[in-house]
Tab-separated table of C-alpha atoms in Angstrom:
chain	number	residue	atom	x	y	z
A	1	MET	CA	6.178	15.444	-6.254
A	2	LYS	CA	5.167	14.323	-2.937
A	3	ILE	CA	3.574	10.305	-3.645
A	4	LEU	CA	1.577	8.471	-0.136
A	5	SER	CA	0.270	5.451	0.518
A	6	TYR	CA	-2.447	4.848	3.189
A	7	ASN	CA	-3.986	1.411	4.276
A	8	VAL	CA	-7.047	3.864	6.345
A	9	ASN	CA	-8.652	0.783	7.691
A	10	GLY	CA	-12.343	2.101	6.382
A	11	ILE	CA	-11.912	6.057	4.076
A	12	ARG	CA	-15.232	7.313	6.040
A	13	ALA	CA	-14.355	6.042	9.754
A	14	ALA	CA	-10.665	7.885	8.937
A	15	ILE	CA	-12.848	10.610	7.818
A	16	ARG	CA	-14.430	11.069	11.025
A	17	LYS	CA	-10.950	10.821	12.698
A	18	GLY	CA	-10.103	14.416	11.306
A	19	PHE	CA	-7.850	12.394	8.144
A	20	LEU	CA	-9.271	15.431	5.144
A	21	ASP	CA	-7.911	17.492	7.818
A	22	TRP	CA	-4.672	15.842	7.883
A	23	LEU	CA	-4.654	15.708	4.326
A	24	GLN	CA	-4.819	19.268	3.376
A	25	ALA	CA	-1.676	19.635	5.759
A	26	ALA	CA	-0.213	16.826	4.954
A	27	ASN	CA	-0.660	17.378	1.312
A	28	PRO	CA	0.759	14.981	-1.428
A	29	ASP	CA	0.651	14.964	-4.825
A	30	ILE	CA	-0.986	12.069	-5.084
A	31	ILE	CA	-2.512	9.352	-2.206
A	32	CYS	CA	-2.901	5.088	-2.617
A	33	LEU	CA	-5.103	3.792	-0.168
A	34	GLN	CA	-6.349	1.308	1.130
A	35	GLU	CA	-8.849	-0.656	2.384
A	36	ILE	CA	-11.241	1.399	1.608
A	37	LYS	CA	-14.521	-0.131	2.959
A	38	ALA	CA	-17.318	1.976	0.931
A	39	THR	CA	-18.191	2.475	-2.350
A	40	ALA	CA	-17.841	5.601	-3.944
A	41	ASP	CA	-22.107	6.436	-3.441
A	42	GLN	CA	-20.982	6.045	0.511
A	43	ILE	CA	-17.541	8.603	0.347
A	44	PRO	CA	-17.671	12.422	0.431
A	45	VAL	CA	-15.718	13.127	-2.676
A	46	ASP	CA	-16.870	16.191	-2.609
A	47	GLU	CA	-15.385	17.125	0.469
A	48	ILE	CA	-12.762	15.559	-0.715
A	49	ARG	CA	-12.319	17.683	-2.894
A	50	ALA	CA	-12.102	20.313	-1.437
A	51	ALA	CA	-9.697	19.055	0.282
A	52	GLY	CA	-7.653	19.655	-3.454
A	53	TYR	CA	-8.069	16.404	-4.659
A	54	GLN	CA	-9.949	16.785	-8.101
A	55	TYR	CA	-9.108	12.919	-8.812
A	56	GLN	CA	-10.828	10.907	-7.570
A	57	TYR	CA	-10.615	7.302	-8.007
A	58	TYR	CA	-12.039	3.874	-5.913
A	59	TYR	CA	-12.145	0.020	-7.121
A	60	PRO	CA	-14.632	-1.562	-4.549
A	61	ALA	CA	-14.990	-5.103	-3.729
A	62	GLN	CA	-17.305	-6.838	-4.975
A	63	LYS	CA	-18.112	-7.448	-0.787
A	64	LYS	CA	-19.842	-4.704	0.604
A	65	GLY	CA	-17.594	-3.055	4.174
A	66	TYR	CA	-14.410	-4.812	2.431
A	67	SER	CA	-11.110	-4.344	0.981
A	68	GLY	CA	-10.871	-1.824	-1.975
A	69	VAL	CA	-7.917	1.082	-3.333
A	70	ALA	CA	-8.367	4.564	-4.578
A	71	ILE	CA	-6.175	7.172	-5.221
A	72	LEU	CA	-5.969	10.502	-5.453
A	73	SER	CA	-4.314	12.755	-7.278
A	74	ARG	CA	-4.240	16.767	-7.928
A	75	LYS	CA	-3.437	15.814	-11.508
A	76	GLU	CA	-5.171	14.286	-13.996
A	77	PRO	CA	-3.476	10.380	-15.300
A	78	ASN	CA	-3.792	9.937	-18.243
A	79	GLN	CA	-5.647	6.839	-17.518
A	80	VAL	CA	-6.634	4.986	-15.343
A	81	VAL	CA	-6.741	1.074	-14.469
A	82	PHE	CA	-8.792	-0.870	-12.448
A	83	GLY	CA	-7.545	-4.218	-11.526
A	84	THR	CA	-5.353	-6.807	-13.462
A	85	GLY	CA	-7.744	-8.448	-15.759
A	86	ILE	CA	-7.939	-11.541	-13.409
A	87	GLU	CA	-10.633	-12.479	-12.462
A	88	HIS	CA	-10.063	-14.159	-9.015
A	89	MET	CA	-8.025	-11.285	-7.855
A	90	ASP	CA	-10.395	-8.440	-8.835
A	91	PHE	CA	-14.247	-8.921	-7.084
A	92	GLU	CA	-11.885	-7.909	-4.101
A	93	GLY	CA	-10.740	-4.712	-5.759
A	94	ARG	CA	-6.997	-4.520	-4.704
A	95	ASN	CA	-4.835	-3.435	-7.450
A	96	LEU	CA	-5.901	0.103	-9.436
A	97	ARG	CA	-3.341	2.272	-10.715
A	98	ALA	CA	-2.486	5.872	-12.147
A	99	ASP	CA	-0.831	6.701	-15.446
A	100	PHE	CA	1.011	10.246	-15.810
A	101	ASP	CA	3.293	11.354	-18.332
A	102	ASP	CA	6.232	9.675	-17.234
A	103	PHE	CA	5.801	7.417	-13.763
A	104	SER	CA	3.205	5.064	-12.695
A	105	VAL	CA	1.486	4.862	-9.109
A	106	MET	CA	-0.970	1.179	-8.105
A	107	SER	CA	-1.714	1.122	-4.505
A	108	LEU	CA	-2.505	-2.734	-3.962
A	109	TYR	CA	-3.953	-4.378	-0.611
A	110	LEU	CA	-1.846	-7.541	-1.057
A	111	PRO	CA	-4.757	-10.309	0.799
A	112	SER	CA	-3.949	-10.780	4.592
A	113	GLY	CA	-3.842	-14.672	5.689
A	114	THR	CA	-5.576	-14.896	8.709
A	115	ASN	CA	-6.273	-18.301	8.149
A	116	ILE	CA	-5.744	-21.059	6.730
A	117	ASP	CA	-8.256	-21.110	4.202
A	118	ARG	CA	-6.872	-17.342	3.060
A	119	LEU	CA	-3.827	-18.137	3.911
A	120	ASP	CA	-4.097	-20.130	0.452
A	121	TYR	CA	-5.582	-17.598	-0.855
A	122	LYS	CA	-3.341	-15.204	-0.641
A	123	PHE	CA	-0.201	-17.782	-1.251
A	124	ARG	CA	-2.805	-17.524	-5.080
A	125	TYR	CA	-2.678	-14.129	-5.320
A	126	MET	CA	1.265	-13.417	-4.372
A	127	ASP	CA	2.177	-15.809	-7.794
A	128	ASP	CA	-0.589	-14.757	-9.629
A	129	PHE	CA	0.298	-10.755	-8.701
A	130	ARG	CA	4.148	-11.399	-8.796
A	131	VAL	CA	3.347	-12.800	-13.119
A	132	TYR	CA	1.189	-9.674	-14.258
A	133	ALA	CA	4.103	-7.296	-12.488
A	134	ASN	CA	6.567	-8.643	-14.589
A	135	GLU	CA	4.868	-8.300	-17.535
A	136	LEU	CA	3.144	-5.379	-16.578
A	137	ILE	CA	7.121	-3.711	-16.181
A	138	LYS	CA	7.694	-4.606	-20.050
A	139	GLU	CA	4.920	-2.056	-20.934
A	140	ILE	CA	5.253	-0.048	-18.575
A	141	PRO	CA	9.237	0.170	-16.620
A	142	ASN	CA	8.470	3.569	-14.959
A	143	LEU	CA	6.053	1.527	-11.860
A	144	ILE	CA	5.799	2.226	-8.342
A	145	ILE	CA	3.582	-0.060	-6.897
A	146	GLY	CA	2.073	1.656	-3.081
A	147	GLY	CA	0.338	-0.568	-0.527
A	148	ASP	CA	-0.702	-3.168	2.249
A	149	TYR	CA	1.920	-5.588	1.210
A	150	ASN	CA	0.849	-7.455	4.391
A	151	ILE	CA	4.344	-9.213	4.607
A	152	CYS	CA	7.265	-7.888	7.262
A	153	HIS	CA	10.633	-8.318	4.623
A	154	GLN	CA	13.127	-8.595	7.122
A	155	ALA	CA	13.571	-9.238	10.817
A	156	ILE	CA	14.243	-5.688	11.260
A	157	ASP	CA	10.488	-5.009	9.576
A	158	ILE	CA	8.989	-5.951	13.330
A	159	HIS	CA	9.666	-6.311	16.598
A	160	ASP	CA	9.594	-10.133	18.169
A	161	PRO	CA	11.059	-12.292	15.021
A	162	VAL	CA	11.545	-15.052	17.347
A	163	ARG	CA	7.703	-15.105	18.365
A	164	ASN	CA	5.620	-14.378	14.925
A	165	ALA	CA	8.385	-16.730	13.031
A	166	LYS	CA	5.336	-18.979	11.831
A	167	VAL	CA	2.579	-16.004	12.336
A	168	SER	CA	0.749	-15.096	8.495
A	169	GLY	CA	2.351	-12.308	8.041
A	170	PHE	CA	6.593	-13.182	9.484
A	171	LEU	CA	6.002	-16.429	7.414
A	172	PRO	CA	9.351	-17.313	5.628
A	173	GLU	CA	7.648	-18.582	2.265
A	174	GLU	CA	5.936	-15.078	2.970
A	175	ARG	CA	9.758	-13.534	3.135
A	176	ALA	CA	10.211	-15.470	0.354
A	177	TRP	CA	8.431	-13.970	-1.874
A	178	LEU	CA	8.864	-10.944	-1.212
A	179	ASP	CA	12.684	-11.218	-1.037
A	180	ALA	CA	11.933	-12.920	-4.705
A	181	PHE	CA	9.416	-9.966	-5.909
A	182	MET	CA	11.618	-7.135	-5.330
A	183	LYS	CA	14.910	-8.773	-7.391
A	184	ASP	CA	12.368	-9.324	-10.097
A	185	GLY	CA	13.535	-5.374	-10.188
A	186	PHE	CA	11.234	-3.436	-7.227
A	187	ALA	CA	12.851	-1.809	-4.167
A	188	ASP	CA	11.532	-0.806	-1.194
A	189	THR	CA	12.250	3.036	-1.050
A	190	PHE	CA	12.093	3.217	2.898
A	191	ARG	CA	14.752	1.349	2.892
A	192	MET	CA	17.246	2.823	0.031
A	193	PHE	CA	17.364	6.078	3.179
A	194	ASN	CA	16.942	4.259	6.316
A	195	ASN	CA	17.990	1.490	7.978
A	196	GLN	CA	17.397	2.342	11.979
A	197	PRO	CA	15.345	-0.607	13.189
A	198	HIS	CA	11.818	0.183	15.068
A	199	GLN	CA	9.994	1.429	12.168
A	200	TYR	CA	7.508	0.308	11.516
A	201	SER	CA	4.014	0.464	9.566
A	202	TRP	CA	0.992	-0.940	11.836
A	203	TRP	CA	0.390	-1.400	14.859
A	204	SER	CA	-2.532	-4.226	16.095
A	205	TYR	CA	-5.098	-2.725	18.818
A	206	ARG	CA	-4.540	-4.993	20.954
A	207	ALA	CA	-2.220	-4.589	23.819
A	208	ASN	CA	-1.217	-0.698	23.871
A	209	ALA	CA	0.945	-1.811	20.497
A	210	ARG	CA	1.405	1.739	19.326
A	211	ASN	CA	2.523	3.704	22.080
A	212	ASN	CA	4.574	0.042	22.514
A	213	ASN	CA	5.480	0.663	18.949
A	214	LYS	CA	5.003	-3.473	18.754
A	215	GLY	CA	4.629	-2.482	15.527
A	216	TRP	CA	4.803	-4.441	11.634
A	217	ARG	CA	5.959	-3.029	8.848
A	218	ILE	CA	4.020	-4.319	6.144
A	219	ASP	CA	3.994	-1.640	4.243
A	220	TYR	CA	5.999	-0.583	0.920
A	221	LEU	CA	5.980	2.222	-1.573
A	222	LEU	CA	8.162	-0.116	-3.610
A	223	ALA	CA	9.925	1.327	-7.570
A	224	HIS	CA	11.043	-0.624	-10.746
A	225	GLU	CA	14.950	-0.099	-10.558
A	226	GLN	CA	14.692	2.041	-13.970
A	227	MET	CA	12.786	4.443	-11.305
A	228	LYS	CA	15.441	4.811	-7.533
A	229	ASP	CA	17.383	7.307	-9.348
A	230	ARG	CA	14.439	9.201	-9.130
A	231	ILE	CA	13.611	8.603	-5.254
A	232	ASP	CA	15.298	11.759	-3.604
A	233	ARG	CA	13.666	10.482	-0.011
A	234	ALA	CA	11.955	7.889	1.659
A	235	TYR	CA	9.706	8.146	5.086
A	236	ILE	CA	6.930	6.776	7.319
A	237	LEU	CA	4.887	9.576	9.388
A	238	PRO	CA	3.956	8.068	12.348
A	239	GLU	CA	2.204	10.671	13.669
A	240	ALA	CA	-1.235	10.176	11.463
A	241	LYS	CA	-3.448	7.949	13.643
A	242	HIS	CA	-6.548	7.752	11.824
A	243	SER	CA	-5.880	4.221	11.209
A	244	ASP	CA	-4.114	0.530	12.998
A	245	HIS	CA	-1.975	1.987	9.733
A	246	CYS	CA	0.423	4.466	9.002
A	247	PRO	CA	0.842	7.139	5.966
A	248	ILE	CA	4.469	6.285	4.383
A	249	GLY	CA	5.320	8.249	1.902
A	250	ILE	CA	8.421	9.596	-1.193
A	251	ASP	CA	9.686	12.499	-1.923
A	252	LEU	CA	9.903	11.804	-6.388
A	253	LYS	CA	11.905	14.241	-8.924
A	254	ILE	CA	10.111	15.104	-11.309
């Protein structure tokens, strides 16, 4: 089973750039989307269904044109959970989970820390999400959390670790949180298979960053440790260019 995660930076804009043709060619069984920036009535659900995704779940932010996550699936989930039940985490549409027979997939969009107010909120969200996730895995241990974490874990995950050491997304406190979250039992599936540098999932639109591969790896498919033996492959797909991010993926043994 192929599972992908992709911050599309606006699903309607991505579709105009050929996202649906790419989706049919990539042919994932499940794809988690982040930053959809649209409500279901603004999305061409029939066209997505024609591309092979009968089961579509959208969790937009209350604010129009902002944030929001989605899951598209070829197989019907047993259950879909919108949000976390924690109000401050849910009004921006950042967590959506689909439960299948023997595993669950969550689409996650962690806040960015673009200014002081948002950075403070990001840390609050991160702390509350860690508590939530650790409670959740007691009930659903076979959990995969795919999404845009807005954090580079290690120096290998960013093109210029020295100059970005004081930039949100690579702050020591953010990296320490992600490190602790992984030590709670979540494996970085990509690094299970690939320890090469210069592997990124996001590039700034400025300064020709993507063509020069001056990027950040801030998108992850983290699998709980009980799922590690079932991950057959993990990869990044930088050739997909419908967004300032690119898709990431895993192949899961059924």
